[in-house]
PDB file of C-alpha atoms in Angstrom:
ATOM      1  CA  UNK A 218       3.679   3.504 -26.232  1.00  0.00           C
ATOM      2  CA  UNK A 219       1.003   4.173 -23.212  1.00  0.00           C
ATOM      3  CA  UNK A 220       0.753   2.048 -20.146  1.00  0.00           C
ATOM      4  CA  UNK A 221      -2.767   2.741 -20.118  1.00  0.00           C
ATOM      5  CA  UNK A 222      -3.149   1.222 -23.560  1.00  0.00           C
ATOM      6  CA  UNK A 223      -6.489  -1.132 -23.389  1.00  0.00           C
ATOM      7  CA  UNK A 224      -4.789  -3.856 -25.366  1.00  0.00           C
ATOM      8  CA  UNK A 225      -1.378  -3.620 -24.706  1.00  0.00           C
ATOM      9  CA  UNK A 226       1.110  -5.859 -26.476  1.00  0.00           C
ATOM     10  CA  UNK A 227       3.264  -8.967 -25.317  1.00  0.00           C
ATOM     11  CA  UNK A 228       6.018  -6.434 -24.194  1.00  0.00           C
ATOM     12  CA  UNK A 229       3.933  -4.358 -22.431  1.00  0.00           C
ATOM     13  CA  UNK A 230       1.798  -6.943 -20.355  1.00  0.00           C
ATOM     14  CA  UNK A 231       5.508  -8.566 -19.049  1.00  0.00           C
ATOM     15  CA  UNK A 232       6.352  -5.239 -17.453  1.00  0.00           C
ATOM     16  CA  UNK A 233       3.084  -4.371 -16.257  1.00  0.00           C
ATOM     17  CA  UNK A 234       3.517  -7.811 -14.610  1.00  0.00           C
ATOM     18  CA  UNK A 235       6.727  -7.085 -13.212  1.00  0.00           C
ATOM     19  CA  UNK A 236       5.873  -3.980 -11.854  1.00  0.00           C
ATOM     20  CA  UNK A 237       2.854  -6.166 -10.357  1.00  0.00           C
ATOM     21  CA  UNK A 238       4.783  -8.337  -9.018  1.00  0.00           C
ATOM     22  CA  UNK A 239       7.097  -6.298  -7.254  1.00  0.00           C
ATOM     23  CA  UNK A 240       4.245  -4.384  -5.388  1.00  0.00           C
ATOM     24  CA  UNK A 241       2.797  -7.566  -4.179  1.00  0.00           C
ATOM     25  CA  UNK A 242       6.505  -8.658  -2.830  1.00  0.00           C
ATOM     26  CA  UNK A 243       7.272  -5.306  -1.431  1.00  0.00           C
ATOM     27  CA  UNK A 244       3.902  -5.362   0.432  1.00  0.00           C
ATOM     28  CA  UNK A 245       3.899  -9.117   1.559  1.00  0.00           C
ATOM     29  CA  UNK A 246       7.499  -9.001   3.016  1.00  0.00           C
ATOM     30  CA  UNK A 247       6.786  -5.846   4.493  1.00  0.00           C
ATOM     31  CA  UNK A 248       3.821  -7.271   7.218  1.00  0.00           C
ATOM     32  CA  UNK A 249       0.512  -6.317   4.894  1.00  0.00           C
ATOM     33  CA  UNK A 250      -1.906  -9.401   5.121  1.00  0.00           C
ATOM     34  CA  UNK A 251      -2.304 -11.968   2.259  1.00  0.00           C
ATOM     35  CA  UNK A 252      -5.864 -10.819   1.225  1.00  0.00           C
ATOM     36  CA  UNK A 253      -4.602  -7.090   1.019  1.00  0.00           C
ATOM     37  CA  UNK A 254      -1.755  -8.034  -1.170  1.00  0.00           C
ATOM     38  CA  UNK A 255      -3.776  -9.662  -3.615  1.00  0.00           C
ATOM     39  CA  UNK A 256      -6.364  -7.060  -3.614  1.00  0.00           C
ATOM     40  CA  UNK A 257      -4.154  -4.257  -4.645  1.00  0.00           C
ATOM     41  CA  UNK A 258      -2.237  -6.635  -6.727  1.00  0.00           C
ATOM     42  CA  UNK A 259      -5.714  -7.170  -8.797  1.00  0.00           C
ATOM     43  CA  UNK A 260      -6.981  -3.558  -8.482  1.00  0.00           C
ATOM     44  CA  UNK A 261      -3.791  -2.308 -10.374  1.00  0.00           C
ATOM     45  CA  UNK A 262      -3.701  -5.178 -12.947  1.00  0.00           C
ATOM     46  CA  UNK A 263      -7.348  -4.405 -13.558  1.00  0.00           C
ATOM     47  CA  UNK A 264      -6.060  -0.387 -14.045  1.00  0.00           C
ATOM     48  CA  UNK A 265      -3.415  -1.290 -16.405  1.00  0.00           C
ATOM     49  CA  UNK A 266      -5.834  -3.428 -18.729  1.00  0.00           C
ATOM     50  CA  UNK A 267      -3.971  -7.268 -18.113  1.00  0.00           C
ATOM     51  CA  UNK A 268      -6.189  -9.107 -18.989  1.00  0.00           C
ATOM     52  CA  UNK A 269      -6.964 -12.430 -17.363  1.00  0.00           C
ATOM     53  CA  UNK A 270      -4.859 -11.964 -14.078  1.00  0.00           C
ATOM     54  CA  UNK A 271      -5.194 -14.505 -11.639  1.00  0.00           C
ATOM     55  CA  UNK A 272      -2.862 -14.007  -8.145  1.00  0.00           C
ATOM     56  CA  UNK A 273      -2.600 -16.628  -5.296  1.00  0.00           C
ATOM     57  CA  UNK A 274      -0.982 -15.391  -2.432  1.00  0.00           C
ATOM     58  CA  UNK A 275       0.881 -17.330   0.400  1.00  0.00           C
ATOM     59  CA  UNK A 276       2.897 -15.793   3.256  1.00  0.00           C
ATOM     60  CA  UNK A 277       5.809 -16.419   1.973  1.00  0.00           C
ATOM     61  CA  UNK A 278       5.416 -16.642  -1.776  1.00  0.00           C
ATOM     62  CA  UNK A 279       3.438 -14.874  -4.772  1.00  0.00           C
ATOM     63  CA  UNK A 280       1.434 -17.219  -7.510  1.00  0.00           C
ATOM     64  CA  UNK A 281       0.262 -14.987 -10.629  1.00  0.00           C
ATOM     65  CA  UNK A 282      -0.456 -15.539 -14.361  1.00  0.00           C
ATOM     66  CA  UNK A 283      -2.440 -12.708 -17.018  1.00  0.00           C
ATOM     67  CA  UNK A 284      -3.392 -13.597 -19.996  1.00  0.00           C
ATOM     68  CA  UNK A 285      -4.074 -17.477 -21.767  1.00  0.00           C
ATOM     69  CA  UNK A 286      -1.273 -18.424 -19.000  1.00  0.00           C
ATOM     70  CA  UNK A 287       1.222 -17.195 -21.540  1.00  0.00           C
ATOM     71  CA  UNK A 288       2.494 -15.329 -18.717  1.00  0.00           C
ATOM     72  CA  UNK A 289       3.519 -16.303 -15.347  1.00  0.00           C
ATOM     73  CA  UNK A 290       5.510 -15.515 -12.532  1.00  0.00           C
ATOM     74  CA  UNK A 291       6.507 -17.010  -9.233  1.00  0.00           C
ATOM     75  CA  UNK A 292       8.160 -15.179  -6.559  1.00  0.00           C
ATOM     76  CA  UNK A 293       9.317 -16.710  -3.380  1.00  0.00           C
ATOM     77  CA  UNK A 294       9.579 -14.128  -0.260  1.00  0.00           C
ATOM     78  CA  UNK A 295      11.600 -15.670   2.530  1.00  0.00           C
ATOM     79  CA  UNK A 296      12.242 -12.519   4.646  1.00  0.00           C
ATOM     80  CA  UNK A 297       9.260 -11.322   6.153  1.00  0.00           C
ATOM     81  CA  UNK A 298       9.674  -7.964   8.211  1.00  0.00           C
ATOM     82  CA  UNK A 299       7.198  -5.272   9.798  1.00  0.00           C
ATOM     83  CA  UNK A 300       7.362  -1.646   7.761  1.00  0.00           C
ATOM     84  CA  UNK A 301       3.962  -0.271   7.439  1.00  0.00           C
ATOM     85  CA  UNK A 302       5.715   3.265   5.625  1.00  0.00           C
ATOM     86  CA  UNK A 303       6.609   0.522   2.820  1.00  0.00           C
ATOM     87  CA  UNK A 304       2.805  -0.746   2.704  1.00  0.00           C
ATOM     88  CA  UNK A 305       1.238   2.645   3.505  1.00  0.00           C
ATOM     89  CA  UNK A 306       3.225   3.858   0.301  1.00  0.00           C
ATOM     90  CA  UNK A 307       2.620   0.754  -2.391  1.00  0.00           C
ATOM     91  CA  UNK A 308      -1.412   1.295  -0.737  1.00  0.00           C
ATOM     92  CA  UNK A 309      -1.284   5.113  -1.621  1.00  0.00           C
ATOM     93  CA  UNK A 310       0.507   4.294  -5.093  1.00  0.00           C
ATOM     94  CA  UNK A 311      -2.836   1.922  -5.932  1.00  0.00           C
ATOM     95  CA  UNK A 312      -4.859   3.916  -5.573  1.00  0.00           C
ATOM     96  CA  UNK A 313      -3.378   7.245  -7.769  1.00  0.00           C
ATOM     97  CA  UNK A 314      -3.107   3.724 -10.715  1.00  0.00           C
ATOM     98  CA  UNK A 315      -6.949   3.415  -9.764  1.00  0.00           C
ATOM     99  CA  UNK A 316      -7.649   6.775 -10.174  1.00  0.00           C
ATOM    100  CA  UNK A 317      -5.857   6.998 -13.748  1.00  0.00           C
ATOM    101  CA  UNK A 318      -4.017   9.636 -13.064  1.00  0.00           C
ATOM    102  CA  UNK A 319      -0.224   7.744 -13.225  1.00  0.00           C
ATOM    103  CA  UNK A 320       1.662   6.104 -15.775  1.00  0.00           C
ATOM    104  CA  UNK A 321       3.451   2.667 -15.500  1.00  0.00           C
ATOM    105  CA  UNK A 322       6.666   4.841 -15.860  1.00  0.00           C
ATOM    106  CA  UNK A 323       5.603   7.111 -12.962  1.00  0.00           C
ATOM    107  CA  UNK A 324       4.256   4.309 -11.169  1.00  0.00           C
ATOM    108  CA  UNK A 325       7.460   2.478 -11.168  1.00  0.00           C
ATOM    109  CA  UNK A 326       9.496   5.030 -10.033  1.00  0.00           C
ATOM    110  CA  UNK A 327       7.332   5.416  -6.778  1.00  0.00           C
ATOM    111  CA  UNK A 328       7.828   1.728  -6.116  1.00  0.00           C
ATOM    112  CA  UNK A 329      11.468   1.959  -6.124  1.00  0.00           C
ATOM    113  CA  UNK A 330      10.769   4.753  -3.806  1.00  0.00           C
ATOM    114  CA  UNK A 331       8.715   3.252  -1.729  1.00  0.00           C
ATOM    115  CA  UNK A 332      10.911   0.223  -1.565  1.00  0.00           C
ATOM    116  CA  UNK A 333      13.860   2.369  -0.596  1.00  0.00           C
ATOM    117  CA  UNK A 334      11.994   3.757   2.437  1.00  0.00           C
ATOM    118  CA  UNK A 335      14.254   3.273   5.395  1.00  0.00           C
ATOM    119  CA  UNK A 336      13.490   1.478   9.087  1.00  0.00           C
ATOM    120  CA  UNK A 337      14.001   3.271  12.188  1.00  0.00           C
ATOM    121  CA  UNK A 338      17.382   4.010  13.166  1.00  0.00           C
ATOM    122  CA  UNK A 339      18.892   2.159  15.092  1.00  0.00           C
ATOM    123  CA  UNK A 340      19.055   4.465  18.489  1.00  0.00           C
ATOM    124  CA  UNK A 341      14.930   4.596  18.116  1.00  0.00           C
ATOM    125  CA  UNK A 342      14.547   0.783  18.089  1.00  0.00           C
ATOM    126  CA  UNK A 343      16.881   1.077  21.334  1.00  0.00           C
ATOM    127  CA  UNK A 344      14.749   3.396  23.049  1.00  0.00           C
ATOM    128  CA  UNK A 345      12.081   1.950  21.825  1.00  0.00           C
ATOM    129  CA  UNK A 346      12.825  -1.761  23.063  1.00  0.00           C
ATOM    130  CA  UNK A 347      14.160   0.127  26.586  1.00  0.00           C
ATOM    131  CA  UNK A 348      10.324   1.970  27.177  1.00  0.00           C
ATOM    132  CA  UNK A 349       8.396  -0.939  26.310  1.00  0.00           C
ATOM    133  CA  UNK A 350       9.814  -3.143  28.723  1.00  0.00           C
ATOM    134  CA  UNK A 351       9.519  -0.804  31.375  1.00  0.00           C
ATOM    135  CA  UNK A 352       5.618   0.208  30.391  1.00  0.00           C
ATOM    136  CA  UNK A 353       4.775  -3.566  30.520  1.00  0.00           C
ATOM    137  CA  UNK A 354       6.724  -4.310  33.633  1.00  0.00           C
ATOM    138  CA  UNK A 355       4.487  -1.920  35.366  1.00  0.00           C
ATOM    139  CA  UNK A 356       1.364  -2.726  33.399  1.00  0.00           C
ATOM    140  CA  UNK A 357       1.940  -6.574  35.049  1.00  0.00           C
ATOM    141  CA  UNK A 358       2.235  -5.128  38.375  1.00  0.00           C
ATOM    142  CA  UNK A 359       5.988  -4.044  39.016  1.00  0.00           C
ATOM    143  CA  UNK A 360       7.413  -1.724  40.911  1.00  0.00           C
ATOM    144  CA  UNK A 361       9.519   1.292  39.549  1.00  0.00           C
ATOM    145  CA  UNK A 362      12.903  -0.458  40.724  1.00  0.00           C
ATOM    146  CA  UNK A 363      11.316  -3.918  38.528  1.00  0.00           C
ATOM    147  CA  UNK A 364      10.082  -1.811  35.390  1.00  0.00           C
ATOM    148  CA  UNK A 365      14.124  -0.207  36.007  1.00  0.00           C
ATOM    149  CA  UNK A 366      15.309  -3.895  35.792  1.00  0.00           C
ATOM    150  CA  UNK A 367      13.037  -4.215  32.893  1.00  0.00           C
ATOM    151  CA  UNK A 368      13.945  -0.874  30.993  1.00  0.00           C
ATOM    152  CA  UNK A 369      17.521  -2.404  30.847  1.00  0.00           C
ATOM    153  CA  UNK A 370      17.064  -5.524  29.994  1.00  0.00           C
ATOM    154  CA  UNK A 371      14.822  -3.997  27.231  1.00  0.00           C
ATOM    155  CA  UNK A 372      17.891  -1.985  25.979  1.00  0.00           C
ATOM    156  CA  UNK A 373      20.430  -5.061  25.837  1.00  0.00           C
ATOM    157  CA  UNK A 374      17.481  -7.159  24.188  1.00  0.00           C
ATOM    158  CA  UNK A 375      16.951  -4.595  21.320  1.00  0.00           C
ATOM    159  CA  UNK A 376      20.661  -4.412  20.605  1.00  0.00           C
ATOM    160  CA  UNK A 377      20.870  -7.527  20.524  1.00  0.00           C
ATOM    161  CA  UNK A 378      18.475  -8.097  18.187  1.00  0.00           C
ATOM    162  CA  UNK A 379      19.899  -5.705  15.826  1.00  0.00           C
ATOM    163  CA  UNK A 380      23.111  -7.466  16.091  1.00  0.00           C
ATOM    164  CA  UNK A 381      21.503 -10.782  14.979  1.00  0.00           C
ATOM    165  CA  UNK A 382      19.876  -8.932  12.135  1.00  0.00           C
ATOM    166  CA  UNK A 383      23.032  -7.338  10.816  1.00  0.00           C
ATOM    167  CA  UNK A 384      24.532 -10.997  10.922  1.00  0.00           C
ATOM    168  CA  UNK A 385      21.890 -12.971   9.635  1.00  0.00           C
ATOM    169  CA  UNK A 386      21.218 -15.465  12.113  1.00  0.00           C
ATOM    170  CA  UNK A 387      18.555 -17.732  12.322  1.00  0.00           C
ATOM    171  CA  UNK A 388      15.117 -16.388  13.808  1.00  0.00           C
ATOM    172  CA  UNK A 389      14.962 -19.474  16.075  1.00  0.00           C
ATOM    173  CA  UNK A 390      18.499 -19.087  17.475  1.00  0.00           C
ATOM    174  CA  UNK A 391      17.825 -15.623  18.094  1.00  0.00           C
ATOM    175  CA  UNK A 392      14.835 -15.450  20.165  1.00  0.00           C
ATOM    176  CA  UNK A 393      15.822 -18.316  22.358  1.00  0.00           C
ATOM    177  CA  UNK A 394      19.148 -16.577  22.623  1.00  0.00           C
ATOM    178  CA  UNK A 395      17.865 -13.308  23.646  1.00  0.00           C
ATOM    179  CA  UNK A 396      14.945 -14.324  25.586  1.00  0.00           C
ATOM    180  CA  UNK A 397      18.003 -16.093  27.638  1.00  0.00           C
ATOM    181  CA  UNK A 398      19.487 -13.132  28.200  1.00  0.00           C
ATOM    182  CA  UNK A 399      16.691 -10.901  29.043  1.00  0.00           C
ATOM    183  CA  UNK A 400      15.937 -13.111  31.873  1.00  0.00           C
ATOM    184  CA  UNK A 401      19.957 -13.538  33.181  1.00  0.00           C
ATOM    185  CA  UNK A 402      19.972  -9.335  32.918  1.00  0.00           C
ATOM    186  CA  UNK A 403      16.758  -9.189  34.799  1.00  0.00           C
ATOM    187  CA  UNK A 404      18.059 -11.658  37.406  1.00  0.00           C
ATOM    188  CA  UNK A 405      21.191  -9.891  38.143  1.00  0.00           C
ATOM    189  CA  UNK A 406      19.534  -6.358  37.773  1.00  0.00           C
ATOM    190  CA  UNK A 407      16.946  -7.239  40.238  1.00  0.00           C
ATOM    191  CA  UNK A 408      19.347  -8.874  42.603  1.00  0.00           C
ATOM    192  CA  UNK A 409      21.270  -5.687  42.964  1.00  0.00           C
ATOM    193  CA  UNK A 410      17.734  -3.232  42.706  1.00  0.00           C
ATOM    194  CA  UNK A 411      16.507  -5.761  46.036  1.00  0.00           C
ATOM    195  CA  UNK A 412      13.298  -6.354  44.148  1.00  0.00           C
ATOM    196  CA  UNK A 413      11.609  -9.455  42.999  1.00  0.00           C
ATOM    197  CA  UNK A 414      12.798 -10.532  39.209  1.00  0.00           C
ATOM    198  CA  UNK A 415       9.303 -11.990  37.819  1.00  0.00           C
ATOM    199  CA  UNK A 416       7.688  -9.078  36.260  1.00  0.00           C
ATOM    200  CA  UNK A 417      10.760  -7.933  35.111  1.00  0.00           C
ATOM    201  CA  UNK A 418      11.225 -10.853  32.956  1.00  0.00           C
ATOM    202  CA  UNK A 419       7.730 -10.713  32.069  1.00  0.00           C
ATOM    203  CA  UNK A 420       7.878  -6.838  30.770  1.00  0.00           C
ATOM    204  CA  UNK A 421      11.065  -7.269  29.249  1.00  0.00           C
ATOM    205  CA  UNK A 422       9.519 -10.741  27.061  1.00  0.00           C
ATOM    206  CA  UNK A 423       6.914  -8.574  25.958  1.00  0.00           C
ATOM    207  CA  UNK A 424       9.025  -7.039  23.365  1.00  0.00           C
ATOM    208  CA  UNK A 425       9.430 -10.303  21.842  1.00  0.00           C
ATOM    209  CA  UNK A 426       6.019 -11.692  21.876  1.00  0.00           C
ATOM    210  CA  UNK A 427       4.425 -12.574  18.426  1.00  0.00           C
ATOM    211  CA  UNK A 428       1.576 -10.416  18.679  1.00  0.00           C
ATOM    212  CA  UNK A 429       1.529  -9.558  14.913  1.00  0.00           C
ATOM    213  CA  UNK A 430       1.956 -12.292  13.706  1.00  0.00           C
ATOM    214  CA  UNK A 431      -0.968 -14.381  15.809  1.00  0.00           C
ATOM    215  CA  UNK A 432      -3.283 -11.550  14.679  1.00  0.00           C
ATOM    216  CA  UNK A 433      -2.594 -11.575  10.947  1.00  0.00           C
ATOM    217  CA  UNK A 434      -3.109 -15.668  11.526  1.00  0.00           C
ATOM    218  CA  UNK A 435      -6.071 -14.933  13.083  1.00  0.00           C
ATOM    219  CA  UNK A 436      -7.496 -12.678  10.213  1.00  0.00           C
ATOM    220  CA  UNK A 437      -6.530 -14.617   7.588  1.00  0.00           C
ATOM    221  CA  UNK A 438      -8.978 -17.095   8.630  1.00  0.00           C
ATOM    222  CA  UNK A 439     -11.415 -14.958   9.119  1.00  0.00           C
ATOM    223  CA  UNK A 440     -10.943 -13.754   5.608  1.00  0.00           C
ATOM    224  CA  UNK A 441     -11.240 -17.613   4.577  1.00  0.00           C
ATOM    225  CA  UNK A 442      -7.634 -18.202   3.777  1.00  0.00           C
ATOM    226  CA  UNK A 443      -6.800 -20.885   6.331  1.00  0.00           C
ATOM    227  CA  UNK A 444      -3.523 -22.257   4.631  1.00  0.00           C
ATOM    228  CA  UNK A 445      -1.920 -18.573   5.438  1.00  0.00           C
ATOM    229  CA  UNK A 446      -3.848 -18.360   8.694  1.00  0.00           C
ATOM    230  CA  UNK A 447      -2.116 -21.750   9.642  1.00  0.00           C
ATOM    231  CA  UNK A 448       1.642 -20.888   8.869  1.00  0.00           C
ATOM    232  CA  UNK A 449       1.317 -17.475  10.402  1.00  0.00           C
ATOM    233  CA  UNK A 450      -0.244 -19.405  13.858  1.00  0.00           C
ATOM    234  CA  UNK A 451       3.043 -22.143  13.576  1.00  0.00           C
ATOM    235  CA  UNK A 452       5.316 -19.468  12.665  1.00  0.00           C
ATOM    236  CA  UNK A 453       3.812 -17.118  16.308  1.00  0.00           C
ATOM    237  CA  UNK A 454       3.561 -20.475  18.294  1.00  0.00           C
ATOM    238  CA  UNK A 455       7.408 -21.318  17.055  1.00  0.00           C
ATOM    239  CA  UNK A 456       8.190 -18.038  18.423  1.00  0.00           C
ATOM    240  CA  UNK A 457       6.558 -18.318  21.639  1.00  0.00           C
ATOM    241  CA  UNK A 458       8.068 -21.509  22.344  1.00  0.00           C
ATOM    242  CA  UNK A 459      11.418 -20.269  21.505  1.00  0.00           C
ATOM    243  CA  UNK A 460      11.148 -17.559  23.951  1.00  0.00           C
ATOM    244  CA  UNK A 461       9.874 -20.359  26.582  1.00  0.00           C
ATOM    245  CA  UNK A 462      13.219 -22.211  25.875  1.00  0.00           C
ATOM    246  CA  UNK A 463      15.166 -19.652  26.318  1.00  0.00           C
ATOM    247  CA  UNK A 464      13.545 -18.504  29.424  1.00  0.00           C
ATOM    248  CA  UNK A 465      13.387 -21.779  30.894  1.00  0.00           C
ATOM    249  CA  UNK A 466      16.958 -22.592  30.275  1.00  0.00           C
ATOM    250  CA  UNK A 467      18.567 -19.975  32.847  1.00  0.00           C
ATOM    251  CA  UNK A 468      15.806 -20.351  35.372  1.00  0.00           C
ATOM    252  CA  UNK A 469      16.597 -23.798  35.634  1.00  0.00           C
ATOM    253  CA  UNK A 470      20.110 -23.126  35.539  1.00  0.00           C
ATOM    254  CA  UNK A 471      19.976 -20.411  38.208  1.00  0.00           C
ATOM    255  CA  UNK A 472      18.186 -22.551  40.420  1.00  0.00           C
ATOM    256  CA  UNK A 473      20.151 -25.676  40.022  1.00  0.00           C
ATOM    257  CA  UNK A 474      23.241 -23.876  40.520  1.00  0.00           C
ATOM    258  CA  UNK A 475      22.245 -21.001  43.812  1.00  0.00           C
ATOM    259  CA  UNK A 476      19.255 -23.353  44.839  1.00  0.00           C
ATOM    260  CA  UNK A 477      17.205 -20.233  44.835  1.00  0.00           C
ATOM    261  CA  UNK A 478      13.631 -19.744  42.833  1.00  0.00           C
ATOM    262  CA  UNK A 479      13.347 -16.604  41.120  1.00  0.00           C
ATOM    263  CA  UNK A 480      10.358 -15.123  42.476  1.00  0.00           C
TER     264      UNK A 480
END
């Protein structure tokens, strides 16, 4: 039986909506914006012929029904990561459905595909962690012994990071955690570079700041959705403040203990 049927049956409409469904969750936990996702979400029901599809989108959840409401489907996403090969793939797989030139068969193998596209390894997000703190401490002003101070820092903070991934621990936890320890390596580092530790800590932060996730809050509501818009602003000023805390903590401790301001 065709997936490009214009009235397909009962059976039919349920997998078209599964394989709906999945694109929108594969594109939502992957860091595409809440409009986008229901967009492509409506341009390929609309392709397949379901009828009657209606999709409300949250940042961390999926809201769709086709039909009368005979059919329905929730889906909660909890993890939300950043992988724009995943959303450059399920946005290049739209539009071939759009086109008509791909079957629901063909069209759900590319999604598994797509789905089964891999992050970075992990050596890139090292390096990657290491030359961003070093760009930004001298973009704030640092010298090349600070942005030094910074580059490591930026290394320890990236493995870290990784490490808290591969275990699961909570987003909170992490980013006070290793916001605390980007400013105790910076501390130390700069201590034994002779060089002030301030824009090191500030270049090495940088890697941690939520600066995707304050602009997707900030065009959801421009694009009108303001309950998205809101969770994605708590969710980037949770962040910040965790990295505050963190950062805090040891300067306070450093101070109270060598009764010397880091400069």
């Amino acid at each position: 039986m065709s997936s490009r049927e214009v009235f397909p049956d009962e059976e039919l409409r349920r997998r078209i909506m599964d394989f709906i469904m999945a694109a929108g969750q594969t594109l939502l936990e992957n860091g595409a914006e809440v409009f986008r996702v229901e967009q492509t979400m409506e341009i390929m029901a609309r392709s397949f012929h379901l009828r009657e599809f209606h999709v409300y989108v949250l940042t961390n959840g999926i809201f769709a029904s086709a039909g009368t409401a005979e059919i329905s489907e929730v889906r909660n996403v909890p993890t939300r990561t950043t992988h724009l090969g995943r959303v450059a793939a399920v946005n290049a797989l739209s539009r071939e459905i759009a086109e008509g030139s791909m079957s629901l068969d063909e069209a759900e193998s590319r999604l598994v595909l797509a789905r089964r596209i891999p992050f970075p390894k992990n050596w890139v997000q090292l390096v990657s962690g290491m030359c961003g703190a070093f760009c930004f401490a001298l973009i704030f002003g640092g010298t090349l012994r600070s942005a030094l101070a910074a580059a490591l820092a930026g290394f320890l903070a990236s493995g870290y990071l990784l490490l808290c991934e591969q275990h699961e621990l909570p987003g909170g936890f992490c980013k006070i955690s290793c916001a605390a320890l980007i400013t105790l390596v910076c501390i130390l580092a700069c201590r034994v570079l002779g060089t002030p530790a301030s824009h090191s800590i500030i270049g090495s932060l940088m890697i941690l700041t939520p600066g995707i996730a304050f602009t997707m809050g900030i065009r959801d509501f421009v694009h009108g959705d303001y309950l998205s818009g809101t969770i994605r602003m708590i969710d980037a000023l949770l962040i910040a403040a965790s990295i505050a805390i963190g950062t805090g903590l040891v300067l306070s401790l450093y101070t109270f203990f060598t009764g010397v301001v880091v400069a």
